[in-house]
Short mmCIF file of N, CA and C in Angstrom, two decimals:
data_model
loop_
_atom_site.label_atom_id
_atom_site.label_comp_id
_atom_site.label_asym_id
_atom_site.label_seq_id
_atom_site.Cartn_x
_atom_site.Cartn_y
_atom_site.Cartn_z
N UNK A 33 73.07 11.41 -0.72
CA UNK A 33 73.59 11.08 -2.03
C UNK A 33 74.86 11.89 -2.24
N UNK A 34 75.85 11.25 -2.81
CA UNK A 34 77.12 11.92 -3.08
C UNK A 34 77.58 11.55 -4.49
N UNK A 35 78.01 12.55 -5.25
CA UNK A 35 78.44 12.35 -6.63
C UNK A 35 79.78 13.02 -6.86
N UNK A 36 80.66 12.34 -7.59
CA UNK A 36 81.90 12.94 -8.07
C UNK A 36 81.63 13.45 -9.48
N UNK A 37 81.83 14.73 -9.69
CA UNK A 37 81.53 15.33 -10.99
C UNK A 37 82.81 15.89 -11.59
N UNK A 38 83.28 15.31 -12.68
CA UNK A 38 84.51 15.81 -13.30
C UNK A 38 84.26 17.15 -13.99
N UNK A 39 85.31 17.93 -14.13
CA UNK A 39 85.20 19.22 -14.84
C UNK A 39 84.87 18.95 -16.29
N UNK A 40 83.92 19.69 -16.81
CA UNK A 40 83.49 19.53 -18.20
C UNK A 40 83.20 20.92 -18.77
N UNK A 41 84.02 21.33 -19.71
CA UNK A 41 83.88 22.66 -20.32
C UNK A 41 82.53 22.81 -20.99
N UNK A 42 82.06 21.77 -21.65
CA UNK A 42 80.77 21.84 -22.35
C UNK A 42 79.61 22.00 -21.36
N UNK A 43 79.70 21.32 -20.21
CA UNK A 43 78.67 21.46 -19.18
C UNK A 43 78.67 22.89 -18.63
N UNK A 44 79.85 23.43 -18.40
CA UNK A 44 79.96 24.81 -17.90
C UNK A 44 79.39 25.79 -18.93
N UNK A 45 79.68 25.58 -20.19
CA UNK A 45 79.15 26.43 -21.26
C UNK A 45 77.62 26.37 -21.30
N UNK A 46 77.05 25.15 -21.19
CA UNK A 46 75.60 25.00 -21.17
C UNK A 46 74.98 25.70 -19.96
N UNK A 47 75.67 25.62 -18.83
CA UNK A 47 75.16 26.27 -17.61
C UNK A 47 75.15 27.78 -17.77
N UNK A 48 76.20 28.35 -18.31
CA UNK A 48 76.26 29.80 -18.53
C UNK A 48 75.18 30.20 -19.52
N UNK A 49 75.01 29.42 -20.58
CA UNK A 49 73.95 29.71 -21.56
C UNK A 49 72.57 29.67 -20.91
N UNK A 50 72.34 28.67 -20.06
CA UNK A 50 71.06 28.55 -19.36
C UNK A 50 70.80 29.74 -18.45
N UNK A 51 71.81 30.14 -17.68
CA UNK A 51 71.62 31.24 -16.73
C UNK A 51 71.51 32.60 -17.41
N UNK A 52 72.13 32.76 -18.56
CA UNK A 52 72.08 34.06 -19.26
C UNK A 52 70.90 34.17 -20.21
N UNK A 53 70.14 33.10 -20.38
CA UNK A 53 69.04 33.07 -21.34
C UNK A 53 68.06 34.24 -21.21
N UNK A 54 67.56 34.60 -20.03
CA UNK A 54 66.61 35.72 -19.96
C UNK A 54 67.22 37.05 -20.41
N UNK A 55 68.49 37.26 -20.08
CA UNK A 55 69.16 38.51 -20.44
C UNK A 55 69.45 38.56 -21.94
N UNK A 56 69.82 37.42 -22.50
CA UNK A 56 70.09 37.34 -23.94
C UNK A 56 68.80 37.60 -24.71
N UNK A 57 67.70 37.04 -24.25
CA UNK A 57 66.42 37.23 -24.92
C UNK A 57 66.05 38.71 -24.96
N UNK A 58 66.15 39.39 -23.84
CA UNK A 58 65.83 40.82 -23.79
C UNK A 58 66.74 41.62 -24.72
N UNK A 59 68.02 41.31 -24.70
CA UNK A 59 68.98 42.02 -25.55
C UNK A 59 68.70 41.76 -27.02
N UNK A 60 68.34 40.52 -27.35
CA UNK A 60 68.00 40.21 -28.75
C UNK A 60 66.76 40.96 -29.21
N UNK A 61 65.79 41.10 -28.33
CA UNK A 61 64.59 41.87 -28.68
C UNK A 61 64.98 43.32 -28.95
N UNK A 62 65.80 43.89 -28.09
CA UNK A 62 66.23 45.28 -28.30
C UNK A 62 67.05 45.41 -29.58
N UNK A 63 67.88 44.42 -29.88
CA UNK A 63 68.64 44.42 -31.13
C UNK A 63 67.73 44.35 -32.34
N UNK A 64 66.66 43.55 -32.24
CA UNK A 64 65.68 43.47 -33.33
C UNK A 64 64.97 44.79 -33.55
N UNK A 65 64.64 45.47 -32.46
CA UNK A 65 64.00 46.79 -32.57
C UNK A 65 64.96 47.77 -33.24
N UNK A 66 66.23 47.73 -32.84
CA UNK A 66 67.22 48.62 -33.45
C UNK A 66 67.36 48.32 -34.95
N UNK A 67 67.41 47.05 -35.31
CA UNK A 67 67.51 46.68 -36.73
C UNK A 67 66.28 47.15 -37.51
N UNK A 68 65.10 46.99 -36.93
CA UNK A 68 63.87 47.45 -37.58
C UNK A 68 63.88 48.96 -37.78
N UNK A 69 64.29 49.69 -36.75
CA UNK A 69 64.36 51.15 -36.88
C UNK A 69 65.39 51.55 -37.94
N UNK A 70 66.48 50.80 -38.04
CA UNK A 70 67.47 51.07 -39.08
C UNK A 70 66.89 50.88 -40.47
N UNK A 71 66.11 49.81 -40.65
CA UNK A 71 65.47 49.56 -41.94
C UNK A 71 64.48 50.68 -42.26
N UNK A 72 63.74 51.14 -41.26
CA UNK A 72 62.79 52.24 -41.47
C UNK A 72 63.55 53.49 -41.91
N UNK A 73 64.68 53.77 -41.26
CA UNK A 73 65.48 54.93 -41.66
C UNK A 73 66.01 54.78 -43.09
N UNK A 74 66.40 53.57 -43.45
CA UNK A 74 66.90 53.33 -44.81
C UNK A 74 65.79 53.55 -45.83
N UNK A 75 64.58 53.08 -45.52
CA UNK A 75 63.45 53.26 -46.44
C UNK A 75 63.13 54.74 -46.60
N UNK A 76 63.21 55.49 -45.51
CA UNK A 76 62.91 56.92 -45.57
C UNK A 76 63.99 57.72 -46.29
N UNK A 77 65.26 57.29 -46.11
CA UNK A 77 66.37 58.01 -46.74
C UNK A 77 67.48 57.00 -47.02
N UNK A 78 67.59 56.56 -48.26
CA UNK A 78 68.57 55.53 -48.61
C UNK A 78 70.01 55.99 -48.50
N UNK A 79 70.24 57.29 -48.38
CA UNK A 79 71.61 57.78 -48.25
C UNK A 79 72.03 57.95 -46.78
N UNK A 80 71.15 57.59 -45.86
CA UNK A 80 71.41 57.77 -44.42
C UNK A 80 72.36 56.69 -43.90
N UNK A 81 73.55 57.11 -43.50
CA UNK A 81 74.52 56.16 -42.93
C UNK A 81 74.04 55.67 -41.57
N UNK A 82 73.29 56.48 -40.87
CA UNK A 82 72.78 56.09 -39.55
C UNK A 82 71.84 54.89 -39.67
N UNK A 83 71.01 54.89 -40.69
CA UNK A 83 70.09 53.77 -40.91
C UNK A 83 70.82 52.47 -41.15
N UNK A 84 71.84 52.51 -42.00
CA UNK A 84 72.63 51.31 -42.27
C UNK A 84 73.38 50.85 -41.02
N UNK A 85 73.92 51.80 -40.28
CA UNK A 85 74.63 51.45 -39.05
C UNK A 85 73.68 50.83 -38.02
N UNK A 86 72.49 51.41 -37.88
CA UNK A 86 71.51 50.88 -36.93
C UNK A 86 71.06 49.48 -37.34
N UNK A 87 70.79 49.27 -38.61
CA UNK A 87 70.36 47.96 -39.09
C UNK A 87 71.46 46.92 -38.88
N UNK A 88 72.68 47.26 -39.25
CA UNK A 88 73.81 46.33 -39.09
C UNK A 88 74.08 46.07 -37.61
N UNK A 89 74.07 47.12 -36.80
CA UNK A 89 74.30 46.95 -35.37
C UNK A 89 73.22 46.11 -34.71
N UNK A 90 71.98 46.37 -35.07
CA UNK A 90 70.88 45.58 -34.51
C UNK A 90 70.99 44.11 -34.87
N UNK A 91 71.33 43.82 -36.12
CA UNK A 91 71.50 42.42 -36.54
C UNK A 91 72.68 41.77 -35.82
N UNK A 92 73.75 42.54 -35.65
CA UNK A 92 74.91 42.01 -34.93
C UNK A 92 74.53 41.66 -33.48
N UNK A 93 73.76 42.52 -32.85
CA UNK A 93 73.32 42.25 -31.48
C UNK A 93 72.44 41.01 -31.43
N UNK A 94 71.51 40.90 -32.35
CA UNK A 94 70.59 39.75 -32.37
C UNK A 94 71.35 38.43 -32.46
N UNK A 95 72.34 38.38 -33.34
CA UNK A 95 73.01 37.11 -33.59
C UNK A 95 74.28 36.89 -32.78
N UNK A 96 74.92 37.94 -32.30
CA UNK A 96 76.21 37.77 -31.64
C UNK A 96 76.15 37.84 -30.11
N UNK A 97 75.07 38.36 -29.55
CA UNK A 97 75.07 38.58 -28.11
C UNK A 97 75.15 37.29 -27.30
N UNK A 98 74.46 36.25 -27.73
CA UNK A 98 74.50 34.97 -27.00
C UNK A 98 75.90 34.39 -26.91
N UNK A 99 76.55 34.18 -28.06
CA UNK A 99 77.92 33.65 -28.01
C UNK A 99 78.89 34.56 -27.26
N UNK A 100 78.72 35.87 -27.37
CA UNK A 100 79.61 36.78 -26.65
C UNK A 100 79.42 36.64 -25.14
N UNK A 101 78.17 36.58 -24.69
CA UNK A 101 77.92 36.44 -23.25
C UNK A 101 78.47 35.13 -22.71
N UNK A 102 78.34 34.06 -23.47
CA UNK A 102 78.88 32.78 -23.02
C UNK A 102 80.41 32.83 -22.97
N UNK A 103 81.03 33.42 -23.98
CA UNK A 103 82.49 33.52 -24.00
C UNK A 103 83.01 34.36 -22.83
N UNK A 104 82.35 35.46 -22.55
CA UNK A 104 82.75 36.30 -21.41
C UNK A 104 82.56 35.54 -20.11
N UNK A 105 81.44 34.84 -19.98
CA UNK A 105 81.19 34.04 -18.79
C UNK A 105 82.23 32.96 -18.59
N UNK A 106 82.65 32.33 -19.66
CA UNK A 106 83.68 31.30 -19.57
C UNK A 106 85.02 31.89 -19.12
N UNK A 107 85.37 33.05 -19.67
CA UNK A 107 86.65 33.68 -19.31
C UNK A 107 86.68 34.19 -17.88
N UNK A 108 85.52 34.53 -17.32
CA UNK A 108 85.51 35.12 -15.99
C UNK A 108 85.34 34.10 -14.87
N UNK A 109 85.32 32.81 -15.19
CA UNK A 109 85.21 31.80 -14.15
C UNK A 109 86.50 31.73 -13.35
N UNK A 110 86.36 31.62 -12.05
CA UNK A 110 87.53 31.52 -11.17
C UNK A 110 88.28 30.22 -11.43
N UNK A 111 89.60 30.30 -11.36
CA UNK A 111 90.42 29.11 -11.59
C UNK A 111 90.10 28.03 -10.54
N UNK A 112 89.67 28.43 -9.35
CA UNK A 112 89.39 27.48 -8.28
C UNK A 112 88.24 26.53 -8.61
N UNK A 113 87.34 26.93 -9.51
CA UNK A 113 86.22 26.04 -9.83
C UNK A 113 86.40 25.32 -11.16
N UNK A 114 87.55 25.44 -11.74
CA UNK A 114 87.79 24.78 -13.01
C UNK A 114 88.42 23.40 -12.79
N UNK A 115 87.85 22.70 -11.84
CA UNK A 115 88.25 21.33 -11.50
C UNK A 115 86.98 20.54 -11.26
N UNK A 116 87.13 19.26 -11.11
CA UNK A 116 85.99 18.45 -10.73
C UNK A 116 85.56 18.77 -9.31
N UNK A 117 84.35 18.35 -8.95
CA UNK A 117 83.86 18.62 -7.60
C UNK A 117 83.03 17.46 -7.08
N UNK A 118 82.84 17.47 -5.77
CA UNK A 118 81.98 16.48 -5.12
C UNK A 118 80.69 17.18 -4.73
N UNK A 119 79.58 16.62 -5.14
CA UNK A 119 78.26 17.14 -4.82
C UNK A 119 77.62 16.19 -3.81
N UNK A 120 77.28 16.72 -2.64
CA UNK A 120 76.66 15.92 -1.60
C UNK A 120 75.31 16.52 -1.26
N UNK A 121 74.29 15.68 -1.27
CA UNK A 121 72.93 16.10 -0.98
C UNK A 121 72.43 15.33 0.23
N UNK A 122 71.88 16.06 1.20
CA UNK A 122 71.20 15.39 2.30
C UNK A 122 69.87 16.10 2.54
N UNK A 123 69.18 15.75 3.58
CA UNK A 123 67.85 16.31 3.81
C UNK A 123 67.86 17.81 4.08
N UNK A 124 68.99 18.34 4.52
CA UNK A 124 69.04 19.76 4.87
C UNK A 124 69.90 20.61 3.92
N UNK A 125 70.97 20.04 3.40
CA UNK A 125 71.97 20.81 2.66
C UNK A 125 72.23 20.26 1.27
N UNK A 126 72.68 21.18 0.41
CA UNK A 126 73.30 20.82 -0.87
C UNK A 126 74.72 21.36 -0.74
N UNK A 127 75.71 20.47 -0.81
CA UNK A 127 77.10 20.84 -0.55
C UNK A 127 77.94 20.55 -1.79
N UNK A 128 78.69 21.55 -2.24
CA UNK A 128 79.58 21.40 -3.39
C UNK A 128 80.99 21.67 -2.89
N UNK A 129 81.89 20.71 -3.13
CA UNK A 129 83.28 20.85 -2.68
C UNK A 129 84.24 20.67 -3.85
N UNK A 130 84.89 21.77 -4.23
CA UNK A 130 85.99 21.74 -5.19
C UNK A 130 87.28 21.56 -4.40
N UNK A 131 88.40 21.29 -5.05
CA UNK A 131 89.65 21.17 -4.29
C UNK A 131 90.00 22.42 -3.48
N UNK A 132 89.63 23.61 -3.98
CA UNK A 132 90.01 24.85 -3.29
C UNK A 132 88.85 25.66 -2.73
N UNK A 133 87.61 25.27 -3.04
CA UNK A 133 86.44 26.07 -2.66
C UNK A 133 85.31 25.13 -2.25
N UNK A 134 84.54 25.55 -1.25
CA UNK A 134 83.35 24.81 -0.87
C UNK A 134 82.17 25.76 -0.79
N UNK A 135 80.98 25.21 -1.04
CA UNK A 135 79.76 26.00 -0.97
C UNK A 135 78.64 25.11 -0.44
N UNK A 136 77.83 25.66 0.45
CA UNK A 136 76.68 24.93 0.98
C UNK A 136 75.45 25.81 0.91
N UNK A 137 74.34 25.20 0.56
CA UNK A 137 73.07 25.91 0.53
C UNK A 137 72.02 25.03 1.20
N UNK A 138 71.19 25.65 2.02
CA UNK A 138 70.08 24.92 2.62
C UNK A 138 68.98 24.75 1.58
N UNK A 139 68.32 23.62 1.63
CA UNK A 139 67.22 23.36 0.71
C UNK A 139 66.09 24.35 0.91
N UNK A 140 65.98 24.94 2.09
CA UNK A 140 64.94 25.93 2.35
C UNK A 140 65.07 27.13 1.41
N UNK A 141 66.27 27.40 0.95
CA UNK A 141 66.51 28.53 0.05
C UNK A 141 66.24 28.22 -1.41
N UNK A 142 65.85 27.00 -1.69
CA UNK A 142 65.57 26.58 -3.06
C UNK A 142 64.38 27.32 -3.62
N UNK A 143 64.57 28.01 -4.74
CA UNK A 143 63.45 28.65 -5.43
C UNK A 143 62.74 27.64 -6.31
N UNK A 144 63.52 26.91 -7.09
CA UNK A 144 62.95 25.91 -7.98
C UNK A 144 64.08 25.04 -8.53
N UNK A 145 63.70 23.91 -9.08
CA UNK A 145 64.66 23.05 -9.77
C UNK A 145 64.17 22.92 -11.20
N UNK A 146 65.01 23.28 -12.14
CA UNK A 146 64.66 23.24 -13.56
C UNK A 146 65.36 22.03 -14.17
N UNK A 147 64.57 21.19 -14.80
CA UNK A 147 65.13 20.00 -15.43
C UNK A 147 65.32 20.25 -16.92
N UNK A 148 66.48 19.89 -17.43
CA UNK A 148 66.77 19.92 -18.85
C UNK A 148 67.20 18.49 -19.23
N UNK A 149 67.37 18.21 -20.51
CA UNK A 149 67.82 16.86 -20.88
C UNK A 149 69.19 16.48 -20.29
N UNK A 150 70.05 17.46 -20.03
CA UNK A 150 71.40 17.16 -19.54
C UNK A 150 71.56 17.24 -18.04
N UNK A 151 70.74 18.07 -17.36
CA UNK A 151 70.99 18.33 -15.94
C UNK A 151 69.76 18.91 -15.26
N UNK A 152 69.86 18.98 -13.95
CA UNK A 152 68.91 19.77 -13.16
C UNK A 152 69.66 21.01 -12.71
N UNK A 153 69.00 22.14 -12.78
CA UNK A 153 69.56 23.38 -12.27
C UNK A 153 68.76 23.73 -11.02
N UNK A 154 69.41 23.60 -9.88
CA UNK A 154 68.76 23.92 -8.61
C UNK A 154 68.97 25.42 -8.40
N UNK A 155 67.89 26.17 -8.55
CA UNK A 155 67.96 27.62 -8.58
C UNK A 155 67.81 28.21 -7.18
N UNK A 156 68.77 29.03 -6.79
CA UNK A 156 68.74 29.81 -5.57
C UNK A 156 68.77 31.26 -6.01
N UNK A 157 67.65 31.79 -6.41
CA UNK A 157 67.58 33.12 -6.99
C UNK A 157 67.43 33.01 -8.50
N UNK A 158 67.48 34.17 -9.17
CA UNK A 158 67.27 34.17 -10.62
C UNK A 158 68.50 33.76 -11.41
N UNK A 159 69.68 34.03 -10.88
CA UNK A 159 70.89 33.77 -11.67
C UNK A 159 71.91 32.94 -10.91
N UNK A 160 71.48 32.27 -9.84
CA UNK A 160 72.38 31.39 -9.10
C UNK A 160 71.83 29.98 -9.17
N UNK A 161 72.68 29.07 -9.59
CA UNK A 161 72.24 27.68 -9.71
C UNK A 161 73.36 26.74 -9.35
N UNK A 162 72.96 25.63 -8.78
CA UNK A 162 73.89 24.52 -8.60
C UNK A 162 73.46 23.48 -9.62
N UNK A 163 74.42 22.95 -10.33
CA UNK A 163 74.14 22.01 -11.41
C UNK A 163 74.25 20.59 -10.89
N UNK A 164 73.23 19.81 -11.19
CA UNK A 164 73.24 18.39 -10.87
C UNK A 164 73.17 17.67 -12.22
N UNK A 165 74.33 17.30 -12.79
CA UNK A 165 74.35 16.69 -14.12
C UNK A 165 73.81 15.27 -14.09
N UNK A 166 73.06 14.93 -15.11
CA UNK A 166 72.44 13.61 -15.19
C UNK A 166 73.43 12.55 -15.67
N UNK A 167 74.43 12.95 -16.47
CA UNK A 167 75.31 11.95 -17.07
C UNK A 167 76.22 11.25 -16.07
N UNK A 168 76.37 11.77 -14.86
CA UNK A 168 77.21 11.12 -13.85
C UNK A 168 76.37 10.31 -12.86
N UNK A 169 75.05 10.28 -13.08
CA UNK A 169 74.15 9.61 -12.16
C UNK A 169 73.68 8.27 -12.74
N UNK A 170 73.46 7.33 -11.85
CA UNK A 170 72.84 6.07 -12.26
C UNK A 170 71.33 6.32 -12.37
N UNK A 171 70.60 5.46 -13.07
CA UNK A 171 69.14 5.62 -13.13
C UNK A 171 68.49 5.67 -11.74
N UNK A 172 69.03 4.90 -10.81
CA UNK A 172 68.50 4.90 -9.44
C UNK A 172 68.74 6.26 -8.77
N UNK A 173 69.93 6.83 -8.96
CA UNK A 173 70.22 8.15 -8.39
C UNK A 173 69.34 9.22 -9.01
N UNK A 174 69.08 9.12 -10.31
CA UNK A 174 68.19 10.09 -10.96
C UNK A 174 66.80 10.04 -10.35
N UNK A 175 66.29 8.84 -10.18
CA UNK A 175 64.95 8.69 -9.60
C UNK A 175 64.93 9.21 -8.17
N UNK A 176 65.99 8.92 -7.42
CA UNK A 176 66.08 9.40 -6.04
C UNK A 176 66.11 10.93 -6.00
N UNK A 177 66.89 11.52 -6.91
CA UNK A 177 66.97 12.98 -6.93
C UNK A 177 65.64 13.60 -7.34
N UNK A 178 64.98 13.04 -8.35
CA UNK A 178 63.66 13.55 -8.77
C UNK A 178 62.67 13.52 -7.61
N UNK A 179 62.67 12.42 -6.86
CA UNK A 179 61.77 12.32 -5.72
C UNK A 179 62.16 13.33 -4.63
N UNK A 180 63.44 13.50 -4.45
CA UNK A 180 63.97 14.43 -3.45
C UNK A 180 63.52 15.86 -3.75
N UNK A 181 63.65 16.27 -5.01
CA UNK A 181 63.26 17.63 -5.41
C UNK A 181 61.74 17.79 -5.36
N UNK A 182 61.01 16.77 -5.81
CA UNK A 182 59.55 16.85 -5.80
C UNK A 182 59.01 17.01 -4.38
N UNK A 183 59.68 16.41 -3.44
CA UNK A 183 59.27 16.50 -2.03
C UNK A 183 59.44 17.91 -1.47
N UNK A 184 60.34 18.68 -2.04
CA UNK A 184 60.65 20.02 -1.53
C UNK A 184 59.90 21.14 -2.24
N UNK A 185 59.06 20.82 -3.18
CA UNK A 185 58.32 21.86 -3.92
C UNK A 185 57.13 22.31 -3.15
#
């Protein structure tokens, strides 16, 4: 199977959000703990600037860390991958070819394939994924890919 996948900023943003999700969750939990401790300090001493700073900082972490991580991830993408690419799948390899960069991974290295409404994320490790977007596939290609991944589990 071979697919031409045009560059899509929104798809890249969703991919970064998907890959950073476990780290964002942990950071948000820590931010919530910091905010709670700040509130406790405020209750104990309403004149404590540290309590207000901790509560405000914790809330900022809870709500701002996700968008900040996505923005940083978007800015740090190499210019070479900010183009469309060709995705080729065969029985042994998953091959991604950009105009300036190519990458190949053996299916044996596949940890798992995660399906979302927009794409499949073929995971090679915890934070490495190749994206197989559904919007560029025909219904027949989607069914073929689902069967292909199911066979490798």
